[in-house]
CSV table of N, CA, C and O in Angstrom, one decimal:
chain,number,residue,atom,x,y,z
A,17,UNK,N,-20.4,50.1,177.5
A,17,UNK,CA,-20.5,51.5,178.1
A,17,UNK,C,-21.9,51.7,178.6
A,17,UNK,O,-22.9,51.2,178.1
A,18,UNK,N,-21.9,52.4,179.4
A,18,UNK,CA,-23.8,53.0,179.9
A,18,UNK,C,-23.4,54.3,180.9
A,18,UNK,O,-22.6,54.4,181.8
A,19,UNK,N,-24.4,55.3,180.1
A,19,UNK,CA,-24.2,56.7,181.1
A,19,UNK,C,-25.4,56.4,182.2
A,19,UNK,O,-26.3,55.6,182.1
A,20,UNK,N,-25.1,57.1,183.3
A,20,UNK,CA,-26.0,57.3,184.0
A,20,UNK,C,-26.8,58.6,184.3
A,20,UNK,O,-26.3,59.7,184.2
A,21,UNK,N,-28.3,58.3,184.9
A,21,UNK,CA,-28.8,59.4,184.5
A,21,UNK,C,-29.8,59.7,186.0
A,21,UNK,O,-30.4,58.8,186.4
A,22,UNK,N,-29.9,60.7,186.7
A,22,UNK,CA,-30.7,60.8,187.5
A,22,UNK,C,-32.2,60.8,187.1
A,22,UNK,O,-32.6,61.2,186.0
A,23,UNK,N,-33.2,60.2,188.1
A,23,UNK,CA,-34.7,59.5,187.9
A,23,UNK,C,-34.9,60.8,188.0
A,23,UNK,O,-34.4,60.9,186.8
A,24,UNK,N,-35.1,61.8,188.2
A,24,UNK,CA,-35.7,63.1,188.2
A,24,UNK,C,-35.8,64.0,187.1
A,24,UNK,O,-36.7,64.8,186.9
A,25,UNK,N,-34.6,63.9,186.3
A,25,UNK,CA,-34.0,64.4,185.1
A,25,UNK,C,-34.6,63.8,184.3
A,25,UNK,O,-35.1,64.4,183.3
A,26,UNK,N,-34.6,62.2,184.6
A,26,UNK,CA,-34.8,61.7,183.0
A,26,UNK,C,-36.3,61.4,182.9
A,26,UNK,O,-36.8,60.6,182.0
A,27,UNK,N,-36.9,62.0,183.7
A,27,UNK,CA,-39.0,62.0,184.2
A,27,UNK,C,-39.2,63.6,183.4
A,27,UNK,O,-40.1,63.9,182.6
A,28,UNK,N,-38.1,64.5,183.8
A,28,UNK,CA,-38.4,65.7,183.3
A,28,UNK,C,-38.0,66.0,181.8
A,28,UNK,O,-38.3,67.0,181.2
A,29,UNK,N,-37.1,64.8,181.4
A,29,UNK,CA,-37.1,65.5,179.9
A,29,UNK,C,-37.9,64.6,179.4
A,29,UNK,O,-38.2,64.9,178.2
A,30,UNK,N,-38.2,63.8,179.8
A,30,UNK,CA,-39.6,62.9,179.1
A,30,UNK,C,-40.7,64.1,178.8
A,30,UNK,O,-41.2,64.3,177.7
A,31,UNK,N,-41.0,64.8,180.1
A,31,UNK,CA,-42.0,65.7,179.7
A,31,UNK,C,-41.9,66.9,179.2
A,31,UNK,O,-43.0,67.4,178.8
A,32,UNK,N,-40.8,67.6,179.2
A,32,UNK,CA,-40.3,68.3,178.5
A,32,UNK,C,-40.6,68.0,176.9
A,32,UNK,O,-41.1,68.9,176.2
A,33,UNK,N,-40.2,66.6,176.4
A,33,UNK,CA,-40.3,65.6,175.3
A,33,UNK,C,-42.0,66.1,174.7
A,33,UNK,O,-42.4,66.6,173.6
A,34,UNK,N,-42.7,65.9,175.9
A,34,UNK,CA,-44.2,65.9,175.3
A,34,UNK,C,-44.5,67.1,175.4
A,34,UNK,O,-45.1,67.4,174.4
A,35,UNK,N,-44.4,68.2,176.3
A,35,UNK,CA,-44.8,69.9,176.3
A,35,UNK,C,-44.4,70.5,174.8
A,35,UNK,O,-45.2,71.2,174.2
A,36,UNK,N,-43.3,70.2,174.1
A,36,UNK,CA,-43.2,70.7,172.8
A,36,UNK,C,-43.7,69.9,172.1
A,36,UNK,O,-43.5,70.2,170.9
A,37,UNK,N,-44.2,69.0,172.1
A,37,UNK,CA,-44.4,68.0,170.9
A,37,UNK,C,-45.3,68.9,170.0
A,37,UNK,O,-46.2,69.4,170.8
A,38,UNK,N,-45.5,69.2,168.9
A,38,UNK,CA,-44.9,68.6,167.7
A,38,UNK,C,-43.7,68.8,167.6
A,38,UNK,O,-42.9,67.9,167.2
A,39,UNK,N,-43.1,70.2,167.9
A,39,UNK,CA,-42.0,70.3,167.4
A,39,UNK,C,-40.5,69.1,168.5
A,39,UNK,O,-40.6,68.1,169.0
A,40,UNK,N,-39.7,70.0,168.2
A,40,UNK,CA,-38.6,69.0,169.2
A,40,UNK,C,-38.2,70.0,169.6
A,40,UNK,O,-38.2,71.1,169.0
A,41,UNK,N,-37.5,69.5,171.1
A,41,UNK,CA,-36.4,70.5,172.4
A,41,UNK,C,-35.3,69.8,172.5
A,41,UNK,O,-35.4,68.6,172.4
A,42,UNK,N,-34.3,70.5,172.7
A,42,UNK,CA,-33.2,70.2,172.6
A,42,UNK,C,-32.4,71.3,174.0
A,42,UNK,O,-32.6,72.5,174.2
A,43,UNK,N,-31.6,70.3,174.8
A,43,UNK,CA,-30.6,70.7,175.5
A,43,UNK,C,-29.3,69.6,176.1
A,43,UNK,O,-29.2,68.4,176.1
A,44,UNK,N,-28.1,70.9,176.7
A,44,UNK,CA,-27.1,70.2,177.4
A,44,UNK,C,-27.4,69.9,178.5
A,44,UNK,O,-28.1,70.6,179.3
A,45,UNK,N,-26.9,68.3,178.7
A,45,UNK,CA,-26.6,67.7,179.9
A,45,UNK,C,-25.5,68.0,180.7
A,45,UNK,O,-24.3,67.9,180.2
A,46,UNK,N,-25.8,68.3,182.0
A,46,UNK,CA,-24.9,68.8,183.1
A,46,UNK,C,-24.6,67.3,183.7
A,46,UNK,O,-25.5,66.6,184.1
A,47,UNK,N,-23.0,66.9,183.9
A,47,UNK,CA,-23.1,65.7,185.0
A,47,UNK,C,-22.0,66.2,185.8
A,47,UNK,O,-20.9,66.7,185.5
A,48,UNK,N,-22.6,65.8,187.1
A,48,UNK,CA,-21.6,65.5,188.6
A,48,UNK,C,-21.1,64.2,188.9
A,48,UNK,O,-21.5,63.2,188.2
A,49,UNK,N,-20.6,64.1,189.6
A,49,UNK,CA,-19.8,63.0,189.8
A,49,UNK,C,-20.4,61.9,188.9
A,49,UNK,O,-21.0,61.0,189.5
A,50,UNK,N,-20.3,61.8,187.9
A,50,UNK,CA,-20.5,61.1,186.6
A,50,UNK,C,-22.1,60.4,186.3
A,50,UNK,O,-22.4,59.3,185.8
A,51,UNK,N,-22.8,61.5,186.9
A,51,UNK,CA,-24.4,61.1,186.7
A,51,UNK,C,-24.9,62.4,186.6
A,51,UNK,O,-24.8,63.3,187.4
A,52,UNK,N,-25.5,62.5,185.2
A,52,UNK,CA,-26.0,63.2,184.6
A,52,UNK,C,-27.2,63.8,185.4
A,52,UNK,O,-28.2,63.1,185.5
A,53,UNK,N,-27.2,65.4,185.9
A,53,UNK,CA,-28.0,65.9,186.8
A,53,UNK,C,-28.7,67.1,186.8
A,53,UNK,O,-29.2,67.4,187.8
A,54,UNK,N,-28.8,68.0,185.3
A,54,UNK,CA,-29.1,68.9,185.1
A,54,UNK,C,-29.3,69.3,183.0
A,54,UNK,O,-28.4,69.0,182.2
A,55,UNK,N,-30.4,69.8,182.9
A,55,UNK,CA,-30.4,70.2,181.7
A,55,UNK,C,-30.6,71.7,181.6
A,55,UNK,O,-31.2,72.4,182.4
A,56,UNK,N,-29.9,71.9,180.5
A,56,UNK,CA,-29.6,73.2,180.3
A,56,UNK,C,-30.2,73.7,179.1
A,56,UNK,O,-29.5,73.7,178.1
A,57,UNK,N,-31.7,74.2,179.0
A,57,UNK,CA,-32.0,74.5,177.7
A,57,UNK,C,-31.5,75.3,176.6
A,57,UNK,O,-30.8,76.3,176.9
A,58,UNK,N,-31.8,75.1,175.3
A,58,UNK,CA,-30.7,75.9,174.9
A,58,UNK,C,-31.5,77.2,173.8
A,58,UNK,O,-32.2,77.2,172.8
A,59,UNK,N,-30.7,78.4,174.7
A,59,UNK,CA,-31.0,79.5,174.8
A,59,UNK,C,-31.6,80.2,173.6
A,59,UNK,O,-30.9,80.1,172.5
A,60,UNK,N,-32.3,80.7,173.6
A,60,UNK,CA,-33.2,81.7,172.1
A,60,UNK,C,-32.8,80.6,171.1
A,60,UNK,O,-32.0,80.9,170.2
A,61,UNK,N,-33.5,79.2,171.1
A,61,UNK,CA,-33.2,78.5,170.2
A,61,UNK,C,-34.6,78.7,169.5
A,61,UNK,O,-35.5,79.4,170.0
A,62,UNK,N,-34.6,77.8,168.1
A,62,UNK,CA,-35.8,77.6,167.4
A,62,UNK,C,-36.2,76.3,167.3
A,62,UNK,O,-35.7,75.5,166.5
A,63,UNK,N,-37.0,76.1,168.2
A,63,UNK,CA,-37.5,74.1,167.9
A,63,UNK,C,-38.8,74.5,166.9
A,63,UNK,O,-39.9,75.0,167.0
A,64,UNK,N,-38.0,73.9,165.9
A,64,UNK,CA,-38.9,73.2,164.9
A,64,UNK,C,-39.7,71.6,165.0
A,64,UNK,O,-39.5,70.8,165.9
A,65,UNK,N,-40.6,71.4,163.9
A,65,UNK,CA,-40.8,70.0,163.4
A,65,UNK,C,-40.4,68.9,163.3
A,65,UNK,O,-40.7,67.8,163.7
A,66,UNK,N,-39.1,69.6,162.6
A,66,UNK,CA,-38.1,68.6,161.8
A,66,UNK,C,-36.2,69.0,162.5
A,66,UNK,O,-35.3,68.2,162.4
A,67,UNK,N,-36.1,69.9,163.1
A,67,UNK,CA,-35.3,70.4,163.6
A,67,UNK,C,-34.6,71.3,164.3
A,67,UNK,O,-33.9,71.6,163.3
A,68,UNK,N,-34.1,72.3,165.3
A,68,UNK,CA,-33.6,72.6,166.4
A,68,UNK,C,-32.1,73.6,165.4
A,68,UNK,O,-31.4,73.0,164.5
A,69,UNK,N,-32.1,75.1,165.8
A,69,UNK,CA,-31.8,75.8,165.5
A,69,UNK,C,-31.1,76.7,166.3
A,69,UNK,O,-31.9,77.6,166.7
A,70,UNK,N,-29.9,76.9,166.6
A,70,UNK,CA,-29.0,78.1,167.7
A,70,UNK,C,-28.1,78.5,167.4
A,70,UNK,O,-27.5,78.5,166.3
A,71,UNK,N,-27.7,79.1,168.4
A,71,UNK,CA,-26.5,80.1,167.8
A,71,UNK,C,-25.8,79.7,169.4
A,71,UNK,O,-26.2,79.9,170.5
A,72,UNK,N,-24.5,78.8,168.9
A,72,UNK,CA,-23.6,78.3,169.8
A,72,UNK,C,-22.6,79.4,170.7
A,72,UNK,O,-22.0,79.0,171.7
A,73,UNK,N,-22.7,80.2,170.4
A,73,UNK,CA,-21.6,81.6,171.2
A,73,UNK,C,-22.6,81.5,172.6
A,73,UNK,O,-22.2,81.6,173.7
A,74,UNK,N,-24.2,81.5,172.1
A,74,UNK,CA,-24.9,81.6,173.6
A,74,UNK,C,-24.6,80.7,174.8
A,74,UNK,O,-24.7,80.9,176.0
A,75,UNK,N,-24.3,79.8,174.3
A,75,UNK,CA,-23.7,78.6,175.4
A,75,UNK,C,-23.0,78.9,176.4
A,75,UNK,O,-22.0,79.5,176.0
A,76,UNK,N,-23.1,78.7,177.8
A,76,UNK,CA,-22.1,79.1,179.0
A,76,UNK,C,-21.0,78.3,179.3
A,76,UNK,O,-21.0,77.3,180.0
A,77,UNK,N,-20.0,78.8,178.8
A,77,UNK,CA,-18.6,77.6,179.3
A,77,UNK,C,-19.0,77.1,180.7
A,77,UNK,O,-19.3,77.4,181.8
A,78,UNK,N,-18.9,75.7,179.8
A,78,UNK,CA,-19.3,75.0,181.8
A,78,UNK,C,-18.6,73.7,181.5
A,78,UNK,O,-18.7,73.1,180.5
A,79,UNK,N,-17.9,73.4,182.3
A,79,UNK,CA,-17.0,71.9,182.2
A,79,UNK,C,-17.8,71.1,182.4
A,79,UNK,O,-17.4,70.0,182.1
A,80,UNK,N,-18.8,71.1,182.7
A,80,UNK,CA,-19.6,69.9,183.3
A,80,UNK,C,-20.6,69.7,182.5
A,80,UNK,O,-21.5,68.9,182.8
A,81,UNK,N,-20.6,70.4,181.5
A,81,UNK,CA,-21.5,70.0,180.0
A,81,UNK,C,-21.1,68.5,179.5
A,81,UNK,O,-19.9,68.7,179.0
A,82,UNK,N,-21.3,67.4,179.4
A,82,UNK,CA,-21.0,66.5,179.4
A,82,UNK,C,-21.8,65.9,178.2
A,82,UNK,O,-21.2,64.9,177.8
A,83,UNK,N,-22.7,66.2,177.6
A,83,UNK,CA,-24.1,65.2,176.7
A,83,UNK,C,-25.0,66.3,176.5
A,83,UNK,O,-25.0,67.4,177.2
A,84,UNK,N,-25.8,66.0,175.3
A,84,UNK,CA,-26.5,66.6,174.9
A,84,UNK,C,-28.4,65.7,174.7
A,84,UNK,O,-28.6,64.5,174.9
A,85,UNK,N,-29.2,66.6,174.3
A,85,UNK,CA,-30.3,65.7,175.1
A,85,UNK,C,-31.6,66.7,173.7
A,85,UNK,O,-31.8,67.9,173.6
A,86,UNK,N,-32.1,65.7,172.9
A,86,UNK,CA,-33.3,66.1,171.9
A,86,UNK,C,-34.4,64.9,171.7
A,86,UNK,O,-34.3,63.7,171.9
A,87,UNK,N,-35.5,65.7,171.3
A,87,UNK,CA,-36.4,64.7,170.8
A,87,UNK,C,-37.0,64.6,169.5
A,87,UNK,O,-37.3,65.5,168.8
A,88,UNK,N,-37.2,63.2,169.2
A,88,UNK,CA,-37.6,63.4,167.9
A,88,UNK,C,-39.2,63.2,167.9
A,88,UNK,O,-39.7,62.2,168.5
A,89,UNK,N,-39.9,64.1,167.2
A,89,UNK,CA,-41.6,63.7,167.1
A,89,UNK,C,-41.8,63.0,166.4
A,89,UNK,O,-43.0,63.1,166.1
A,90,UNK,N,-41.1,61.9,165.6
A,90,UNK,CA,-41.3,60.5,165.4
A,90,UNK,C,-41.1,59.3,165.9
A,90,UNK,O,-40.3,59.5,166.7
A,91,UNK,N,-41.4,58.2,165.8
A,91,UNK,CA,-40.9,57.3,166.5
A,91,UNK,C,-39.6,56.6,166.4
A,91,UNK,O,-39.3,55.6,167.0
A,92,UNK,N,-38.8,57.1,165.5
A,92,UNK,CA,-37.7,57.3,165.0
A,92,UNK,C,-36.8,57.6,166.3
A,92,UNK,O,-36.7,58.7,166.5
A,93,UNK,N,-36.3,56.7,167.1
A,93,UNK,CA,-34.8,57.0,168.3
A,93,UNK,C,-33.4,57.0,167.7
A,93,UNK,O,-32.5,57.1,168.6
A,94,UNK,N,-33.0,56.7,166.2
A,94,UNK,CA,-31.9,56.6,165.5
A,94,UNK,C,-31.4,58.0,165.7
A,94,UNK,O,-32.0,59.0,166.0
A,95,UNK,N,-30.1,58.0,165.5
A,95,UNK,CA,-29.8,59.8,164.8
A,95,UNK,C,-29.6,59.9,163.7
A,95,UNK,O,-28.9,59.1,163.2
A,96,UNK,N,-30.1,60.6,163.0
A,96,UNK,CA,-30.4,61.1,162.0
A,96,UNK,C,-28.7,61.5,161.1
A,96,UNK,O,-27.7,61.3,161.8
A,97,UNK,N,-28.6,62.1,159.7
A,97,UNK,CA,-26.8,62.1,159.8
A,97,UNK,C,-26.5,63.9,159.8
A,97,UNK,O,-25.4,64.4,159.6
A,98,UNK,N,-28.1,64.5,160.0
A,98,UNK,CA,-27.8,66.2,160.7
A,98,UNK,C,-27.6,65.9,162.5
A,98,UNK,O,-27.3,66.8,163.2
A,99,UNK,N,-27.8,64.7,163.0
A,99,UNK,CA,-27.9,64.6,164.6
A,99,UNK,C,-26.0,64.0,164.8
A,99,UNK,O,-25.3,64.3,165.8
A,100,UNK,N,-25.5,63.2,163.7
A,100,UNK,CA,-24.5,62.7,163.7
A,100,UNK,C,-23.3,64.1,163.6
A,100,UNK,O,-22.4,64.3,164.4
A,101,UNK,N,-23.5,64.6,162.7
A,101,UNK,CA,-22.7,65.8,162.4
A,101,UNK,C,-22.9,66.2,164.0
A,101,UNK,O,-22.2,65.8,164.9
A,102,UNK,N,-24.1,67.3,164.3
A,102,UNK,CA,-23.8,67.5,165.4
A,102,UNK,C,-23.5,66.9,166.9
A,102,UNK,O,-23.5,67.6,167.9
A,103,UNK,N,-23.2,65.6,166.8
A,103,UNK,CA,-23.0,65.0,168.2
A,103,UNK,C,-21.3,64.8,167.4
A,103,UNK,O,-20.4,64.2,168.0
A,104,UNK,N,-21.1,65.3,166.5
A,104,UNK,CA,-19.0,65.1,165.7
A,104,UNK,C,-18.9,66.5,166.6
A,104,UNK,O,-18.0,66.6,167.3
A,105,UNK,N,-19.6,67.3,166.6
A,105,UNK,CA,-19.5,69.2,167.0
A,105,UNK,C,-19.2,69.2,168.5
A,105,UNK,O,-18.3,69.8,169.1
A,106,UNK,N,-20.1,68.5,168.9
A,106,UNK,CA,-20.1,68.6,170.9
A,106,UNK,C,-19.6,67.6,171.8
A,106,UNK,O,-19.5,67.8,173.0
A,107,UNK,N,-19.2,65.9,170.6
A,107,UNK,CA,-18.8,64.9,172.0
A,107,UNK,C,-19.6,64.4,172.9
A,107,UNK,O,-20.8,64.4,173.0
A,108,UNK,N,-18.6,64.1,173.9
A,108,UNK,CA,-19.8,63.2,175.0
A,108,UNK,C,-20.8,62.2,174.6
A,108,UNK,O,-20.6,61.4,173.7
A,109,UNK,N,-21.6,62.2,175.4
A,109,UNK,CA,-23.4,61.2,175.0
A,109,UNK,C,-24.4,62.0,174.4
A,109,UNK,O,-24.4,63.2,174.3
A,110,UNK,N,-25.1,61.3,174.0
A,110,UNK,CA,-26.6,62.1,173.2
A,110,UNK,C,-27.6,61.4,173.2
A,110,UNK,O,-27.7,60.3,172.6
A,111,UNK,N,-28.6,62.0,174.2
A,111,UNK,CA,-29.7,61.5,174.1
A,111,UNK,C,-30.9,62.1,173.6
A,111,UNK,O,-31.3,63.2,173.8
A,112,UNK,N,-31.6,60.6,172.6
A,112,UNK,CA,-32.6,61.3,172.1
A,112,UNK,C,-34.2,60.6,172.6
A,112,UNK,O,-34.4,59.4,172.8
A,113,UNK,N,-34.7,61.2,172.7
A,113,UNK,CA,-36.1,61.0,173.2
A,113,UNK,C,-37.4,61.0,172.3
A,113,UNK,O,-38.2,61.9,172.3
A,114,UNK,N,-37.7,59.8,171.5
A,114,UNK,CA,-38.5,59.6,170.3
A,114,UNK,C,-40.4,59.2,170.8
A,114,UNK,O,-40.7,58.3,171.5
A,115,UNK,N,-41.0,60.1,170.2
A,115,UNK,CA,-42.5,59.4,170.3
A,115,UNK,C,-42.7,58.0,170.5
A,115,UNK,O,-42.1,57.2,169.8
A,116,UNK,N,-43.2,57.7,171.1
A,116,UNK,CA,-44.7,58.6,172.2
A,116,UNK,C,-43.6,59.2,173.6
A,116,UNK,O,-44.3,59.5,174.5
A,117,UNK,N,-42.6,59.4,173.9
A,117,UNK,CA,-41.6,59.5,175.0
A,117,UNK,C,-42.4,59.1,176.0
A,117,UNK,O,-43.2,59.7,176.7
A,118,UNK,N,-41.9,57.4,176.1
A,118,UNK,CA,-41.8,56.6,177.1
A,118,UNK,C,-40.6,56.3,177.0
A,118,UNK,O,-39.8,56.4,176.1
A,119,UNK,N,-40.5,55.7,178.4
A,119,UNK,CA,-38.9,55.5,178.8
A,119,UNK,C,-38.1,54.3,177.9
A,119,UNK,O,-36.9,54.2,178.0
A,120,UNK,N,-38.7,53.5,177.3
A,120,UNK,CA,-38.6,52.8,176.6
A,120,UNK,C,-38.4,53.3,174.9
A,120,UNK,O,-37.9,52.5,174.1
A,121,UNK,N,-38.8,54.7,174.6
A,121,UNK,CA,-38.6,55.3,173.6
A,121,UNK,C,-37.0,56.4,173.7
A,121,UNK,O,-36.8,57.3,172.9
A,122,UNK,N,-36.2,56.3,174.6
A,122,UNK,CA,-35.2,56.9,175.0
A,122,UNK,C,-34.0,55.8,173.9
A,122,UNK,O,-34.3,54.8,173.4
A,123,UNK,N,-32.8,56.5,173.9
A,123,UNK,CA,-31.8,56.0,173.4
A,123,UNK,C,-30.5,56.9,173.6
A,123,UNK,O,-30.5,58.1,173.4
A,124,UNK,N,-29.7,56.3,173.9
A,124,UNK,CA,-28.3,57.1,174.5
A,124,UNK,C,-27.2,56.8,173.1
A,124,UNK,O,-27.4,55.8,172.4
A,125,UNK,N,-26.1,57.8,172.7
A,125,UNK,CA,-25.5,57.4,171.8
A,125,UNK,C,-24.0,58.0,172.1
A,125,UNK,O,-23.9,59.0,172.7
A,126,UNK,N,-22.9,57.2,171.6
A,126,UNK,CA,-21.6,57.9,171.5
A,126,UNK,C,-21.6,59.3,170.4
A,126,UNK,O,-22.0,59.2,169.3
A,127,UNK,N,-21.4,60.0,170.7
A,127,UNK,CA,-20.4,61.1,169.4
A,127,UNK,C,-20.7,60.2,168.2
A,127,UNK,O,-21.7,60.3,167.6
A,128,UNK,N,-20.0,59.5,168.1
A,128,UNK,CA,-19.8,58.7,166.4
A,128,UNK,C,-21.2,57.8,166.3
A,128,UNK,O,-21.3,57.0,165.3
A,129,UNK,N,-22.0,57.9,167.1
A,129,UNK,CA,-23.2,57.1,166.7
A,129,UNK,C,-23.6,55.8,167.1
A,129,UNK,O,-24.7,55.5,166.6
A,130,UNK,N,-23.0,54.8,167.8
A,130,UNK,CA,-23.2,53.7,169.2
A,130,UNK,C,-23.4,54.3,170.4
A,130,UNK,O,-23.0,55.1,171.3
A,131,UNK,N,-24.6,53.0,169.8
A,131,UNK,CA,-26.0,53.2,171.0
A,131,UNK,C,-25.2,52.8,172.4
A,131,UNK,O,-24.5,51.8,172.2
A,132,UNK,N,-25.2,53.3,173.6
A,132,UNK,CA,-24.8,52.9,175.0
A,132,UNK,C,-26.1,52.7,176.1
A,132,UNK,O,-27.2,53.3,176.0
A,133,UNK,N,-25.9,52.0,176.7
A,133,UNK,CA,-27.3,51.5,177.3
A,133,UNK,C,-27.3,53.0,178.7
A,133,UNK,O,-26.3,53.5,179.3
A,134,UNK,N,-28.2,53.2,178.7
A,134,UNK,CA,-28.8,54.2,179.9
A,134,UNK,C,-29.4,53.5,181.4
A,134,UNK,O,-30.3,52.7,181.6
A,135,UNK,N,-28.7,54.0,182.1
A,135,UNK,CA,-28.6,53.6,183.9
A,135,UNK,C,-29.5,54.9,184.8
A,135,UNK,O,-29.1,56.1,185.1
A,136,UNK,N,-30.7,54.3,185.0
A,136,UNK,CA,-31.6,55.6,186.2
A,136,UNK,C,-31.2,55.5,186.9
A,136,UNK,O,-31.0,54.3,187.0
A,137,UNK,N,-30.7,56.4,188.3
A,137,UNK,CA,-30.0,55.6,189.5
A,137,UNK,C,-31.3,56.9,190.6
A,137,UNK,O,-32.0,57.8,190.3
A,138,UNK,N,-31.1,56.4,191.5
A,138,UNK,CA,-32.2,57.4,192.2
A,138,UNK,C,-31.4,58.4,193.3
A,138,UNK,O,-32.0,59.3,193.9
């Protein structure tokens, strides 16, 4: 399996990745014709340290919510088993974006926690 991801998107949550660091950001991925093309931050959240805090009612029904997208301020790209619970909650892909967020520090995962390789397309 491998999601794909637009080069513009996946440049901007890299930096995204580093503008909060220490703590971590967290949002939904929007995909169109099955390449992932928009993030959606998520709304009056609380990024912490250690973890990412919301109130899910704020979310905008959108079909095209597809994946979900966080970073970890460790060098740690695993999910964690509070990242597993929540990728059981929302489905789709999950990507997480681990220190130092280089592109090489990225990792894509199923819901249940297999890793899927990640495709930039331009």
């Amino acid at each position: 399996m491998r999601v794909k991801i637009r080069r513009e998107l996946f440049e901007y949550l890299l930096q995204l990745a580093r503008d909060f660091y220490p703590n971590e950001f967290g949002g939904f991925l929007r995909e169109i014709n099955g390449i992932f093309e928009e993030v959606l931050i998520i709304p009056k959240g609380h990024f912490g340290k250690r973890s990412i805090f919301f109130d899910p009612w704020l979310l905008p029904h959108d079909e095209n919510i597809k994946g979900t997208v966080h970073s970890h301020p460790t060098p740690y790209g695993r999910p964690s088993k509070a990242d597993l619970h929540f990728f059981s909650k929302f489905g789709g892909i999950h990507i997480i974006i681990a220190y130092p967020f280089e592109k090489w520090s990225v990792k894509a995962y199923t819901s249940d926690g297999k890793e899927v390789k990640i495709e930039i397309v331009d």
